Structure formats: C-alpha cells, structure tokens
mmCIF file of C-alpha atoms in Angstrom:
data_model
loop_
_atom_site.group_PDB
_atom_site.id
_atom_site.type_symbol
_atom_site.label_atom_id
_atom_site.label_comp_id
_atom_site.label_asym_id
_atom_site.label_seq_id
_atom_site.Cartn_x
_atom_site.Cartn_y
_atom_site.Cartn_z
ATOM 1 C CA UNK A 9 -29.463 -28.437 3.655
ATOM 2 C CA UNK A 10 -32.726 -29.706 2.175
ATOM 3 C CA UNK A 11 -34.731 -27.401 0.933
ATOM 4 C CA UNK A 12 -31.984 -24.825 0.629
ATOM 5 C CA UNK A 13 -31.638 -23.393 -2.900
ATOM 6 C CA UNK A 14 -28.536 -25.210 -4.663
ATOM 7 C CA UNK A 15 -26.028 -22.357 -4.994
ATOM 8 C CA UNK A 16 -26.296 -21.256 -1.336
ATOM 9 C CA UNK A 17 -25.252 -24.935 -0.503
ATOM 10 C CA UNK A 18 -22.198 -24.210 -2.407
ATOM 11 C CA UNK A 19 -21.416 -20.987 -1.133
ATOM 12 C CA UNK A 20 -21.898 -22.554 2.333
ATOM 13 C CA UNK A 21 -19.021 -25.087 1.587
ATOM 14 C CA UNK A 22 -16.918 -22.230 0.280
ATOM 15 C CA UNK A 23 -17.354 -20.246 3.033
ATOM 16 C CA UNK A 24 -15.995 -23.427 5.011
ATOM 17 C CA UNK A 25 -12.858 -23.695 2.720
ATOM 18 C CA UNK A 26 -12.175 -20.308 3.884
ATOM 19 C CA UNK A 27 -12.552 -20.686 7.280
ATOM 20 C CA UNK A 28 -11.029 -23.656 7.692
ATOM 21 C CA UNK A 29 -7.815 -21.974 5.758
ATOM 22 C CA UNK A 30 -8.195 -24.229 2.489
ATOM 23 C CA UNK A 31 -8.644 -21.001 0.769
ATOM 24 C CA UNK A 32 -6.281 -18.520 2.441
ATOM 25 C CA UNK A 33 -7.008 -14.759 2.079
ATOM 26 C CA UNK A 34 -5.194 -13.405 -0.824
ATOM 27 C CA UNK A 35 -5.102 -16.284 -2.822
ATOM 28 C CA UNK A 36 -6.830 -17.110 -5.857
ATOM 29 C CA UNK A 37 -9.460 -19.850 -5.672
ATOM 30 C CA UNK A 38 -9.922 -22.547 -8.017
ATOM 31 C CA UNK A 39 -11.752 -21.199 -11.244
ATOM 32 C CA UNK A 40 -15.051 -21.718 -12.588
ATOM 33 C CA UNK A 41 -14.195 -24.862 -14.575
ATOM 34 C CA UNK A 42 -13.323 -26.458 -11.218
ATOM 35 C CA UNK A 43 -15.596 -25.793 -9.127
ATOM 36 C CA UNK A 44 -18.429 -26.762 -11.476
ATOM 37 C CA UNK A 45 -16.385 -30.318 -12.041
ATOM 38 C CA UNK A 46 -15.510 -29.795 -7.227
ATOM 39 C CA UNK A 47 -19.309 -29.266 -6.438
ATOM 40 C CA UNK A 48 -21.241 -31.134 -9.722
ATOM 41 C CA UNK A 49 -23.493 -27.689 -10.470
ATOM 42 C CA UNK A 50 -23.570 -25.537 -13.596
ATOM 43 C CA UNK A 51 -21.513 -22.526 -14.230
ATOM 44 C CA UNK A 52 -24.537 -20.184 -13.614
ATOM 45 C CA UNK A 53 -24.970 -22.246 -9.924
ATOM 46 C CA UNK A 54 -20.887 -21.120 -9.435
ATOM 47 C CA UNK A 55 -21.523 -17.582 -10.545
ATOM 48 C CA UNK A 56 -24.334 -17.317 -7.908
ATOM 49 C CA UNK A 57 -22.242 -18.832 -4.861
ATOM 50 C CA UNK A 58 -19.130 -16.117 -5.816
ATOM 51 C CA UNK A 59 -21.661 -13.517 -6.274
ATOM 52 C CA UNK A 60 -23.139 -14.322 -2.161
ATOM 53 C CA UNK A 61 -20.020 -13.970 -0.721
ATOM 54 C CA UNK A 62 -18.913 -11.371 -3.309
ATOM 55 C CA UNK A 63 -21.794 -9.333 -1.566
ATOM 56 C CA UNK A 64 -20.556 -10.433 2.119
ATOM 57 C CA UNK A 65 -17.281 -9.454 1.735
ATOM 58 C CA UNK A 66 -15.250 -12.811 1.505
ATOM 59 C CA UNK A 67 -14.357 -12.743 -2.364
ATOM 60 C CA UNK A 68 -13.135 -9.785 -4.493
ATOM 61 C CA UNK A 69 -13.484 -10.360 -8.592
ATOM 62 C CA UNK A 70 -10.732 -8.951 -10.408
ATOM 63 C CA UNK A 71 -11.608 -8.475 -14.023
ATOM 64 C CA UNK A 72 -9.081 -10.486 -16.297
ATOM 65 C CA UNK A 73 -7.370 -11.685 -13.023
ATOM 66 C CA UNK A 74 -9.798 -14.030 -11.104
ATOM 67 C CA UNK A 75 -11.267 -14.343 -7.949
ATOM 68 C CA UNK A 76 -9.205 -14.296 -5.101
ATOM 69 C CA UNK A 77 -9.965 -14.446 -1.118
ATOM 70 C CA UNK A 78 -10.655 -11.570 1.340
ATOM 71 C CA UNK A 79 -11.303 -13.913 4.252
ATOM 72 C CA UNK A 80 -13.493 -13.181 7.687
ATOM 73 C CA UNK A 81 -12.708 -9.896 8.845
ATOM 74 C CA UNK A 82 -14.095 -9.724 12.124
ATOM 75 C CA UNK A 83 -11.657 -7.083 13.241
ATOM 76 C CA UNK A 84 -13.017 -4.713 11.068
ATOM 77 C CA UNK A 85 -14.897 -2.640 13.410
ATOM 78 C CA UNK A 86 -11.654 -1.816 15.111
ATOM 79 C CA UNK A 87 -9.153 0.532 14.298
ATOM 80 C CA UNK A 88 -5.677 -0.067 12.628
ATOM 81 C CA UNK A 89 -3.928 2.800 13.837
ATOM 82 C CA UNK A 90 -0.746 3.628 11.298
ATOM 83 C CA UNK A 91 1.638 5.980 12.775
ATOM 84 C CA UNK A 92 3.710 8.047 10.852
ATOM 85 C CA UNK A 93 6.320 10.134 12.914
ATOM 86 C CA UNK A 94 9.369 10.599 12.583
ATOM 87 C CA UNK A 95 11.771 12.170 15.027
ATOM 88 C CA UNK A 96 15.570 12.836 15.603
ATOM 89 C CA UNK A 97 18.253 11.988 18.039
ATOM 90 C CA UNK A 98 21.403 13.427 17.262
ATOM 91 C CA UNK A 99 22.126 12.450 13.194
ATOM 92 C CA UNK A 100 19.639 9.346 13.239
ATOM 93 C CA UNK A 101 16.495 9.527 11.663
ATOM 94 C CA UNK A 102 13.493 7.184 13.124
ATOM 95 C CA UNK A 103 10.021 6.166 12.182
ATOM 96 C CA UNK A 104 8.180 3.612 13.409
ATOM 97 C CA UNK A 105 9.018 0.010 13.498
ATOM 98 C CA UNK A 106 6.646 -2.679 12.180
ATOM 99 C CA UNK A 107 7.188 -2.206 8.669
ATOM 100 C CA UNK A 108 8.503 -4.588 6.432
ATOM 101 C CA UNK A 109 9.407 -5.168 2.960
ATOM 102 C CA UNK A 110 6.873 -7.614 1.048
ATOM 103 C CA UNK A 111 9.377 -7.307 -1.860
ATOM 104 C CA UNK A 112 12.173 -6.088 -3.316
ATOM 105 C CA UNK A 113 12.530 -2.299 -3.646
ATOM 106 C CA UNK A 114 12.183 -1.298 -7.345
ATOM 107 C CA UNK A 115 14.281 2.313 -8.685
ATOM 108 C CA UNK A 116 13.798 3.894 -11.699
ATOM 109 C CA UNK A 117 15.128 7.058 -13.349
ATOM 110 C CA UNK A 118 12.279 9.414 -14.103
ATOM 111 C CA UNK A 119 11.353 12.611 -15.537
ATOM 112 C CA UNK A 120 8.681 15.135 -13.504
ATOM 113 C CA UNK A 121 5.655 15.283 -14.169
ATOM 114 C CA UNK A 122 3.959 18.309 -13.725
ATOM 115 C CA UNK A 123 2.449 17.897 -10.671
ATOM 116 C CA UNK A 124 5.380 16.075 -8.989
ATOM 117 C CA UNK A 125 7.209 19.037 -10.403
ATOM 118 C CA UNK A 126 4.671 21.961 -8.134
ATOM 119 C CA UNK A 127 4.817 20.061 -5.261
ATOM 120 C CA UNK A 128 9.092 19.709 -5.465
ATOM 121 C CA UNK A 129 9.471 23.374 -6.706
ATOM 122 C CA UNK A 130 10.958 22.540 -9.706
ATOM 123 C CA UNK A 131 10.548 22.423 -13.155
ATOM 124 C CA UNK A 132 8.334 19.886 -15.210
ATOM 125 C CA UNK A 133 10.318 17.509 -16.918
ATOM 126 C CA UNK A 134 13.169 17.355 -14.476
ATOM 127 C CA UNK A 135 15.272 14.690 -13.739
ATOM 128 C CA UNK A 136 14.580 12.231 -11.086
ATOM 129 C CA UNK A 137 14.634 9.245 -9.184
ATOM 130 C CA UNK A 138 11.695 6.723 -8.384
ATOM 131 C CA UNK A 139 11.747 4.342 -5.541
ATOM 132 C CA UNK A 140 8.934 1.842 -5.545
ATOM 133 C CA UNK A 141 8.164 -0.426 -2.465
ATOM 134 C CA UNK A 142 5.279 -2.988 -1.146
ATOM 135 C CA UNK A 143 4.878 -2.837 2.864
ATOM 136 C CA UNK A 144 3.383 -5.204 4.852
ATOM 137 C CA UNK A 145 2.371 -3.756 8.629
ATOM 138 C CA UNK A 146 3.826 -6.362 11.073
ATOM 139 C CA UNK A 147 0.716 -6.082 13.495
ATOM 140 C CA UNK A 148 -2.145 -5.656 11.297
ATOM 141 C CA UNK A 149 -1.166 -7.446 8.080
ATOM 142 C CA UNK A 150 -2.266 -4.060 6.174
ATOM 143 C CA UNK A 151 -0.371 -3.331 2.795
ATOM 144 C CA UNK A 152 0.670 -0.366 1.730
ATOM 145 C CA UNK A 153 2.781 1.319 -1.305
ATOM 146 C CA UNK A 154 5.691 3.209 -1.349
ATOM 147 C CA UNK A 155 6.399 6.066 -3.691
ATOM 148 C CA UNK A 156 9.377 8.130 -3.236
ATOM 149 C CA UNK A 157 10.729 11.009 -5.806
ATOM 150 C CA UNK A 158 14.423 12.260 -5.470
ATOM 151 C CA UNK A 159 15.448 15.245 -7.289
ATOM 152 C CA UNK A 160 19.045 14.534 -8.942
ATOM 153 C CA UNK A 161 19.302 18.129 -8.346
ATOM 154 C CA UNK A 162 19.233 17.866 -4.392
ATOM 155 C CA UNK A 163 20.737 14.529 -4.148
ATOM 156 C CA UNK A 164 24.439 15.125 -5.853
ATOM 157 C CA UNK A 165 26.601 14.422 -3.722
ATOM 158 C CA UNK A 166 25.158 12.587 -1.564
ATOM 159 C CA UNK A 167 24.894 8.671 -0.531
ATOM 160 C CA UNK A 168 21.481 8.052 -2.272
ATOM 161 C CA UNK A 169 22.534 9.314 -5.955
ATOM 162 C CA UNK A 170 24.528 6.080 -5.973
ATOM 163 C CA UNK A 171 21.752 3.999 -3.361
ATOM 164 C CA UNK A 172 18.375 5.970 -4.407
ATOM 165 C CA UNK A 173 16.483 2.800 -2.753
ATOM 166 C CA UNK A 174 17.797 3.141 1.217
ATOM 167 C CA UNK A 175 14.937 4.003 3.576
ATOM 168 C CA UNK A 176 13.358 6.879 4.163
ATOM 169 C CA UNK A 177 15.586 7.810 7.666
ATOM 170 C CA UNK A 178 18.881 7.491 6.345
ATOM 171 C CA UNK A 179 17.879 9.587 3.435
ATOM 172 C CA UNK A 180 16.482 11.699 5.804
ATOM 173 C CA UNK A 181 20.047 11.858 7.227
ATOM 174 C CA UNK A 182 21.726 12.327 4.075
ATOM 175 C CA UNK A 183 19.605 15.297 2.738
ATOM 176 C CA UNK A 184 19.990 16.755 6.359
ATOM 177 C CA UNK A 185 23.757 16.517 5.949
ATOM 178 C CA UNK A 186 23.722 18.354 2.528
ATOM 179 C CA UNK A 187 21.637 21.069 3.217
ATOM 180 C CA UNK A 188 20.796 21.678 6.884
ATOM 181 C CA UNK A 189 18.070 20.955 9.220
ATOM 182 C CA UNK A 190 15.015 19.403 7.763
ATOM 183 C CA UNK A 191 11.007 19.478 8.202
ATOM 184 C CA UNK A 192 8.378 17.659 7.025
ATOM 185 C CA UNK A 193 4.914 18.828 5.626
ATOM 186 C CA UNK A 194 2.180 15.632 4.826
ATOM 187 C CA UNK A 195 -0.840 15.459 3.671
ATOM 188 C CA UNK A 196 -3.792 13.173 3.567
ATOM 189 C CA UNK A 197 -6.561 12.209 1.040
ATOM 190 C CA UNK A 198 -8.717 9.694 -0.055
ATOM 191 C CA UNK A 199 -9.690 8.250 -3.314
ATOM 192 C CA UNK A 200 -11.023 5.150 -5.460
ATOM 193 C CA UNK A 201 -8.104 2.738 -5.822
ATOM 194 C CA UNK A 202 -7.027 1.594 -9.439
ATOM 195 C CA UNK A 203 -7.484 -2.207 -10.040
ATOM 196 C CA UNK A 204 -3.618 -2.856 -9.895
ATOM 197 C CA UNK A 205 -4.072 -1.258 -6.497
ATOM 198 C CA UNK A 206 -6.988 -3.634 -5.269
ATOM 199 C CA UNK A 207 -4.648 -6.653 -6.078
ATOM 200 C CA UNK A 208 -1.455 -5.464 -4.451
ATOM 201 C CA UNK A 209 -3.038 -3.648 -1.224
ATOM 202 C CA UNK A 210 -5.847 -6.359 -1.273
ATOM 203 C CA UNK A 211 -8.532 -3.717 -0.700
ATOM 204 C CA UNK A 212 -12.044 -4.809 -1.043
ATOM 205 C CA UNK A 213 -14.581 -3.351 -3.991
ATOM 206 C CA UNK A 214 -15.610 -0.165 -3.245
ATOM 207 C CA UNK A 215 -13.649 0.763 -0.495
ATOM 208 C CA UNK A 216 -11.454 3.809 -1.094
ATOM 209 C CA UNK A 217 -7.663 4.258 -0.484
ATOM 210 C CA UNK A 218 -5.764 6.633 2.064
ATOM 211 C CA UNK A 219 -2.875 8.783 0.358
ATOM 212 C CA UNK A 220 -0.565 9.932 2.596
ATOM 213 C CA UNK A 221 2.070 12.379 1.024
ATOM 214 C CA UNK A 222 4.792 14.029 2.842
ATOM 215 C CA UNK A 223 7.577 16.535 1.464
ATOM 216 C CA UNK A 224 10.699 16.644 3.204
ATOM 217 C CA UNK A 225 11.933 20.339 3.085
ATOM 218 C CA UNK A 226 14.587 22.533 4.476
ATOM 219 C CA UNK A 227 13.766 24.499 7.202
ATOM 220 C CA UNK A 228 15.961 27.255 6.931
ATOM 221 C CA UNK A 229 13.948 28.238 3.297
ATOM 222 C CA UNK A 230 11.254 25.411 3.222
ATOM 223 C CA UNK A 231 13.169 24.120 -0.244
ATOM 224 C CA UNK A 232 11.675 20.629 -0.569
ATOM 225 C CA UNK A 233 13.819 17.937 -1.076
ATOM 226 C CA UNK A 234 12.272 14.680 -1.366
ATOM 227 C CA UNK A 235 8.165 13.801 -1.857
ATOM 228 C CA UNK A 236 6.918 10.202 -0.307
ATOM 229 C CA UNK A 237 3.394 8.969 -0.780
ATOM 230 C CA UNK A 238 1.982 6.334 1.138
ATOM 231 C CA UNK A 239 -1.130 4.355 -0.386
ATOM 232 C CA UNK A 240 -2.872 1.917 1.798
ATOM 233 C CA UNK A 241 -6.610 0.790 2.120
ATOM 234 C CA UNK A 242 -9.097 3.151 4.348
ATOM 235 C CA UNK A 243 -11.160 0.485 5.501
ATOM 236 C CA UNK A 244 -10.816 1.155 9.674
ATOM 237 C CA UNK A 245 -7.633 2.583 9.126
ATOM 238 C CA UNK A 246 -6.272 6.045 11.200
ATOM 239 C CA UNK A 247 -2.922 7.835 10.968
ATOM 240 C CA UNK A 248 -1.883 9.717 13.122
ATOM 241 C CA UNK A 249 1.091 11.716 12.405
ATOM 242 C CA UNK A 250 3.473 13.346 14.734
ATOM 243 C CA UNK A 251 6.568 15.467 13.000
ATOM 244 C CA UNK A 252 9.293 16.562 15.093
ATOM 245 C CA UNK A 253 11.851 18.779 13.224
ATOM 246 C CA UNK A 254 15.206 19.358 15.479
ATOM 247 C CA UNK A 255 17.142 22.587 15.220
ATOM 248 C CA UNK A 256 20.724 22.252 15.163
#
C-alpha cells in the first residue's frame, strides 16, 4: 500500500498467511533469517511486523523457543464452558465426554511434597504416584493439563498400583471398591502460567491460567484418596462443576 510504512506491509502479508492457513495456529513461523530473505526488509523491519501482531493477539514470542501462531480468535467473546461433574450409576464412574488425549499419558513415582502432602493428609515425603496428561477439548480445541497424585498407601491392592495411568472414573471405581463410598471436594484458582505452560496450553501473553483441583475422599471419614489438578487457559473460559456423591 503506497504510502504505508514498510513493516506494516509485511505484517499485512503475515496476517494473510494466517488467515489463509499458511501459518496454522500453533505452529512456529519461519524465523527471522527467512523472512528478511521471504519479504526483502531488514531484521529491525521483521521485528516491527511480529511486534504488530504480537500486540493484536495473532503471535506469541517464546523466549529461546520462537514465535509461533495464535491465529484469529473471533470466538473469544464467547464462553467455553468446561464441565466438570462427575456422577455414578451403579459401580461406573462418568465425567464428561469430549476429552481426548493429545498424547501419551506419562507416570512417574514420586515423593510428597509438602503441600501435596496437607492437602492428601499425609506425611511430607511420602510415597507416590504421578500421572501426567495433555487434553485437548473436542468442541473448543482448548488444552488443558492433567496432574494426578496417588498415594501408594491408598492404592495397594488395588488395579491402579499396577495401571497408575487409567482415567480418572475407573480409578474412581477402584478407590470406591477399596474403601467405600466416595466424594469429591474441588477447588478453583487462577494464576500467571509458567512459559512451559504457554507452549503446551497455547495461552496467549498475559493471560492467566484456571487451576482446577479436586480431592477425591471417603465419605464415611472424608480420608482423601487421590488429588487431580486441572490447568487450562482462563481466557473466556467457565467451569461449572456439579459433584454427585452416591450412598451405597
């Protein structure tokens, strides 16, 4: 466009290899050394065309990592609304569908932390296992991280200390069948994600996470049992969560 300063002509053509799909949201895009050799400018020229849709919301910088897409959001005045319930018919355990794995479950064999450790009842230092998984919501393409601590101590003898990783409803039915009817207690904060967070949730600079944690427990005593925590971007996101503990 004549007249049109030289760097907002190429951040005009890279908004155009967004929207056209050339640049696909969550990918990395070409780095500087190519798009000064793509668009015949100057470093300084590139720098000003990522800052420009840096500031609109279309790029995210990752220090050490690169640039990589956030695409046109124009949903993002409506509400993603995550559900988290879980209820019970007969031994099953359910929670809402649309949930899928964007990788392979990861386990590892930890020891409490102190914190962990208060919130399970136990004692710091305790043996445990971790469950690590990467979500991907069917309907909304949101990301979110699993987190889920076992206590070796309530899990003997049951199906997950030999299969820590199974989902969260048939452990729910395999604590429930080793010590009794179950409840659940969850919580829900915000905070600043980590950068590791920002590249695996793809949330935008400066836009905090939502940390969902729940604590499975037994109802006869309230022991707790298991301790899940949800991470996932806040950016028009609601959950609404709807427990329904059956008596048997």
């Amino acid at each position: 466009m004549k007249g049109q300063a030289l760097y907002k002509q190429v951040a005009r053509e890279m908004r155009k290899a967004i929207a056209k799909g050339t640049w696909r949201p969550g990918e990395r895009i070409p780095t500087e050394d190519k798009l000064t050799a793509q668009y015949g400018v100057s470093r300084p020229t590139v720098r000003q065309a990522v800052a420009e849709l840096r500031a609109d919301g279309l790029l995210d910088v990752q220090q050490g990592r690169g640039t990589f897409v956030l695409g046109p959001q124009p949903e993002q005045s409506a509400t993603i609304d995550i559900e988290r319930t879980v209820v019970c018919a007969g031994d099953q355990y359910h929670c809402p569908a649309g949930w899928h794995d964007a990788e392979e479950p990861t386990v590892y064999r930890v020891r409490l932390e102190a914190s962990a450790a208060a919130t399970l009842g136990t004692d710091e230092g305790e043996a445990a296992f971790l469950v690590q998984r990467l979500y991907t919501h069917q309907d909304s393409g949101l990301r979110a991280r699993y987190t889920g601590l076992l206590p070796m101590e309530q899990i003997t003898s049951t199906v997950l200390a030999k299969h820590p990783e199974l989902f969260n409803t048939d452990a729910y039915a395999a604590l429930a069948a080793q010590h009794g009817p179950i409840e659940w207690h969850e919580g829900v904060s915000a905070r600043m994600p980590n950068p590791d967070e920002r590249a695996a949730l793809n949330v935008p600079e400066n836009v905090p996470l939502l940390v969902s944690q729940r604590v499975t427990r037994t109802q006869t005593d309230a022991r707790p049992l298991m301790l899940e925590t949800l991470t996932m971007t806040a950016a028009a996101t609601q959950l609404t969560i709807t427990h329904r503990p059956v008596t048997r």
